[in-house]
């Protein structure tokens, strides 16, 4: 049973996992079981090149960010389980939260974050009723979003990144993942608004 399970290892999913992982020394997050299904094959970062992102060296590739992001998460926050080479096929409600089925396993989680790409190829059973045309993408691209309010689809079910209705811009997707993480930390902290910063 995970306290939080993130689905998707792109910009939003990894950002969410990094922020959640960084709260490990906070009393309200100390014993939380966190995992991320790091499926990245459909991430738009695979063929991205960045020259306009603050803090990134011009010429940085999205593919390198994906690999470095998983390493960063593993090196700094090894308590966040990285579930690799699995693709989610279905999500359903369970007694304690949600049941997430992949091509290899079934997991239970108290809350779930959906952070996969926003193409109409997203075929996770159990989410069909939330799928609508994307409000901030060119109509001819046939992009989708999961209808939500401030990243929340329903209680304890979150969506982050482009699938949450945001534009396909690296900084926006990353920020969306961090936003969801701070919402989860706030929930774990009894509703007290929470953020996590490291200081020199």
Short mmCIF file of C-alpha atoms in Angstrom, two decimals:
data_model
loop_
_atom_site.label_atom_id
_atom_site.label_comp_id
_atom_site.label_asym_id
_atom_site.label_seq_id
_atom_site.Cartn_x
_atom_site.Cartn_y
_atom_site.Cartn_z
CA UNK A 1 0.00 0.00 0.00
CA UNK A 2 1.52 3.29 -1.12
CA UNK A 3 0.56 6.60 0.43
CA UNK A 4 1.17 8.22 -2.96
CA UNK A 5 1.66 6.61 -6.37
CA UNK A 6 2.69 8.78 -9.33
CA UNK A 7 2.00 7.48 -12.81
CA UNK A 8 4.38 8.84 -15.44
CA UNK A 9 8.10 9.62 -15.45
CA UNK A 10 8.11 12.80 -17.55
CA UNK A 11 8.58 16.40 -16.42
CA UNK A 12 5.45 16.55 -14.24
CA UNK A 13 5.78 13.11 -12.69
CA UNK A 14 9.47 13.41 -11.83
CA UNK A 15 9.00 16.93 -10.44
CA UNK A 16 6.17 15.68 -8.25
CA UNK A 17 8.29 12.76 -7.01
CA UNK A 18 11.29 14.99 -6.26
CA UNK A 19 9.27 17.44 -4.18
CA UNK A 20 7.48 14.66 -2.28
CA UNK A 21 10.79 12.88 -1.72
CA UNK A 22 12.44 16.04 -0.42
CA UNK A 23 9.94 16.20 2.47
CA UNK A 24 11.28 12.99 4.02
CA UNK A 25 12.54 14.75 7.16
CA UNK A 26 9.23 16.46 7.89
CA UNK A 27 7.28 14.67 10.64
CA UNK A 28 4.10 14.52 8.53
CA UNK A 29 5.93 12.84 5.62
CA UNK A 30 8.57 10.79 7.43
CA UNK A 31 6.95 7.38 7.07
CA UNK A 32 5.03 7.87 3.84
CA UNK A 33 5.43 5.19 1.19
CA UNK A 34 5.88 6.91 -2.17
CA UNK A 35 6.38 5.38 -5.62
CA UNK A 36 6.54 6.50 -9.22
CA UNK A 37 5.88 4.38 -12.29
CA UNK A 38 8.62 5.83 -14.48
CA UNK A 39 7.14 5.02 -17.89
CA UNK A 40 8.71 7.55 -20.29
CA UNK A 41 8.31 6.14 -23.80
CA UNK A 42 5.52 8.56 -24.76
CA UNK A 43 7.00 11.61 -23.03
CA UNK A 44 7.34 14.61 -25.34
CA UNK A 45 10.73 15.17 -23.72
CA UNK A 46 12.15 12.25 -25.73
CA UNK A 47 12.72 14.51 -28.75
CA UNK A 48 12.85 17.92 -27.08
CA UNK A 49 15.72 20.43 -27.26
CA UNK A 50 15.88 23.27 -24.73
CA UNK A 51 17.35 26.71 -25.32
CA UNK A 52 14.73 28.81 -23.50
CA UNK A 53 14.47 27.28 -20.02
CA UNK A 54 15.85 29.16 -17.03
CA UNK A 55 18.62 27.18 -15.33
CA UNK A 56 19.18 24.70 -18.17
CA UNK A 57 22.28 24.91 -20.35
CA UNK A 58 21.19 25.81 -23.92
CA UNK A 59 21.22 22.69 -26.07
CA UNK A 60 20.07 20.42 -23.24
CA UNK A 61 17.99 17.55 -24.59
CA UNK A 62 14.78 16.28 -23.08
CA UNK A 63 16.07 12.70 -23.27
CA UNK A 64 19.02 13.63 -21.03
CA UNK A 65 16.65 15.30 -18.54
CA UNK A 66 14.58 12.13 -18.34
CA UNK A 67 17.60 9.97 -17.51
CA UNK A 68 19.21 12.50 -15.17
CA UNK A 69 15.87 13.04 -13.43
CA UNK A 70 15.55 9.36 -12.52
CA UNK A 71 19.15 9.33 -11.29
CA UNK A 72 18.61 12.51 -9.27
CA UNK A 73 15.54 10.99 -7.64
CA UNK A 74 17.36 7.73 -6.89
CA UNK A 75 20.49 9.44 -5.54
CA UNK A 76 18.79 12.04 -3.34
CA UNK A 77 15.58 10.28 -2.34
CA UNK A 78 16.06 6.50 -2.62
CA UNK A 79 13.04 5.94 -0.38
CA UNK A 80 10.85 6.88 -3.37
CA UNK A 81 10.38 3.58 -5.20
CA UNK A 82 10.93 3.74 -8.96
CA UNK A 83 8.82 1.15 -10.74
CA UNK A 84 10.35 0.72 -14.18
CA UNK A 85 9.27 -0.99 -17.38
CA UNK A 86 5.60 -1.01 -16.44
CA UNK A 87 2.68 0.65 -18.18
CA UNK A 88 -0.59 1.37 -16.41
CA UNK A 89 -3.66 -0.18 -17.99
CA UNK A 90 -6.41 0.51 -15.41
CA UNK A 91 -7.28 2.43 -12.27
CA UNK A 92 -10.20 1.59 -10.02
CA UNK A 93 -11.39 2.54 -6.57
CA UNK A 94 -10.62 0.22 -3.68
CA UNK A 95 -11.48 0.11 0.00
CA UNK A 96 -8.44 2.16 1.01
CA UNK A 97 -8.06 4.34 -2.08
CA UNK A 98 -7.17 3.09 -5.55
CA UNK A 99 -6.04 -0.06 -7.30
CA UNK A 100 -3.59 0.54 -10.16
CA UNK A 101 -3.06 -2.27 -12.64
CA UNK A 102 -0.04 -2.40 -14.95
CA UNK A 103 1.10 -4.86 -17.58
CA UNK A 104 3.06 -6.65 -14.81
CA UNK A 105 1.59 -5.91 -11.37
CA UNK A 106 -1.28 -4.48 -9.36
CA UNK A 107 -0.65 -1.80 -6.74
CA UNK A 108 -2.76 -0.20 -4.02
CA UNK A 109 -2.44 3.48 -3.17
CA UNK A 110 -4.20 5.94 -0.90
CA UNK A 111 -3.80 8.65 -3.51
CA UNK A 112 -2.73 8.66 -7.15
CA UNK A 113 -1.21 11.29 -9.43
CA UNK A 114 -1.73 10.85 -13.19
CA UNK A 115 1.16 12.53 -15.00
CA UNK A 116 1.25 10.95 -18.45
CA UNK A 117 1.15 12.71 -21.81
CA UNK A 118 -1.89 14.45 -23.23
CA UNK A 119 -2.30 12.55 -26.48
CA UNK A 120 -5.48 10.70 -27.31
CA UNK A 121 -3.43 7.49 -27.06
CA UNK A 122 -3.84 7.66 -23.27
CA UNK A 123 -5.90 4.53 -22.65
CA UNK A 124 -6.03 4.00 -18.90
CA UNK A 125 -9.31 2.26 -18.11
CA UNK A 126 -11.29 3.91 -15.36
CA UNK A 127 -10.49 7.47 -16.47
CA UNK A 128 -12.71 7.62 -19.55
CA UNK A 129 -15.42 9.74 -17.93
CA UNK A 130 -12.90 12.54 -17.24
CA UNK A 131 -11.44 12.77 -20.76
CA UNK A 132 -12.28 15.93 -22.73
CA UNK A 133 -10.65 17.88 -25.59
CA UNK A 134 -7.65 19.84 -24.33
CA UNK A 135 -8.56 23.50 -23.67
CA UNK A 136 -5.10 24.92 -24.46
CA UNK A 137 -3.90 22.95 -27.48
CA UNK A 138 -4.46 23.36 -31.21
CA UNK A 139 -7.67 21.50 -32.06
CA UNK A 140 -6.11 19.73 -35.05
CA UNK A 141 -3.61 18.01 -32.73
CA UNK A 142 -6.47 16.15 -31.00
CA UNK A 143 -5.01 16.52 -27.50
CA UNK A 144 -6.94 15.61 -24.35
CA UNK A 145 -7.08 16.55 -20.69
CA UNK A 146 -8.58 14.98 -17.60
CA UNK A 147 -11.19 17.41 -16.33
CA UNK A 148 -10.09 18.69 -12.94
CA UNK A 149 -10.27 21.59 -10.54
CA UNK A 150 -6.85 22.86 -9.52
CA UNK A 151 -5.26 19.48 -10.41
CA UNK A 152 -7.82 17.48 -8.43
CA UNK A 153 -10.00 15.10 -10.47
CA UNK A 154 -11.76 13.71 -7.42
CA UNK A 155 -10.78 13.12 -3.83
CA UNK A 156 -7.21 11.73 -3.68
CA UNK A 157 -6.97 11.47 -7.49
CA UNK A 158 -4.74 14.15 -9.02
CA UNK A 159 -3.56 14.99 -12.52
CA UNK A 160 -0.39 16.92 -13.38
CA UNK A 161 1.28 18.40 -16.44
CA UNK A 162 -0.21 18.70 -19.90
CA UNK A 163 -2.91 16.14 -19.08
CA UNK A 164 -4.13 18.56 -16.39
CA UNK A 165 -4.93 21.12 -19.09
CA UNK A 166 -1.64 23.03 -19.17
CA UNK A 167 0.29 23.96 -22.28
CA UNK A 168 3.12 21.75 -23.47
CA UNK A 169 5.97 23.83 -22.10
CA UNK A 170 8.66 22.18 -19.96
CA UNK A 171 8.64 24.75 -17.16
CA UNK A 172 4.84 24.67 -16.97
CA UNK A 173 4.65 20.86 -16.82
CA UNK A 174 7.40 20.71 -14.18
CA UNK A 175 5.70 23.41 -12.14
CA UNK A 176 2.40 21.56 -12.35
CA UNK A 177 4.02 18.44 -10.88
CA UNK A 178 5.56 20.48 -8.05
CA UNK A 179 2.17 22.14 -7.46
CA UNK A 180 0.50 18.77 -7.00
CA UNK A 181 3.29 17.62 -4.66
CA UNK A 182 2.82 20.66 -2.41
CA UNK A 183 -0.94 20.05 -2.40
CA UNK A 184 -0.29 16.47 -1.23
CA UNK A 185 2.17 17.66 1.41
CA UNK A 186 -0.43 20.17 2.58
CA UNK A 187 -2.95 17.33 2.85
CA UNK A 188 -0.49 15.22 4.85
CA UNK A 189 0.27 18.23 7.05
CA UNK A 190 -3.33 18.48 8.23
CA UNK A 191 -4.31 21.19 5.75
CA UNK A 192 -1.53 23.62 6.72
CA UNK A 193 -0.10 25.13 3.53
CA UNK A 194 3.25 23.45 2.95
CA UNK A 195 6.25 23.83 0.66
CA UNK A 196 9.75 22.38 0.85
CA UNK A 197 12.92 24.37 0.17
CA UNK A 198 16.54 23.47 0.75
CA UNK A 199 18.72 26.35 1.96
CA UNK A 200 22.44 27.06 1.86
#
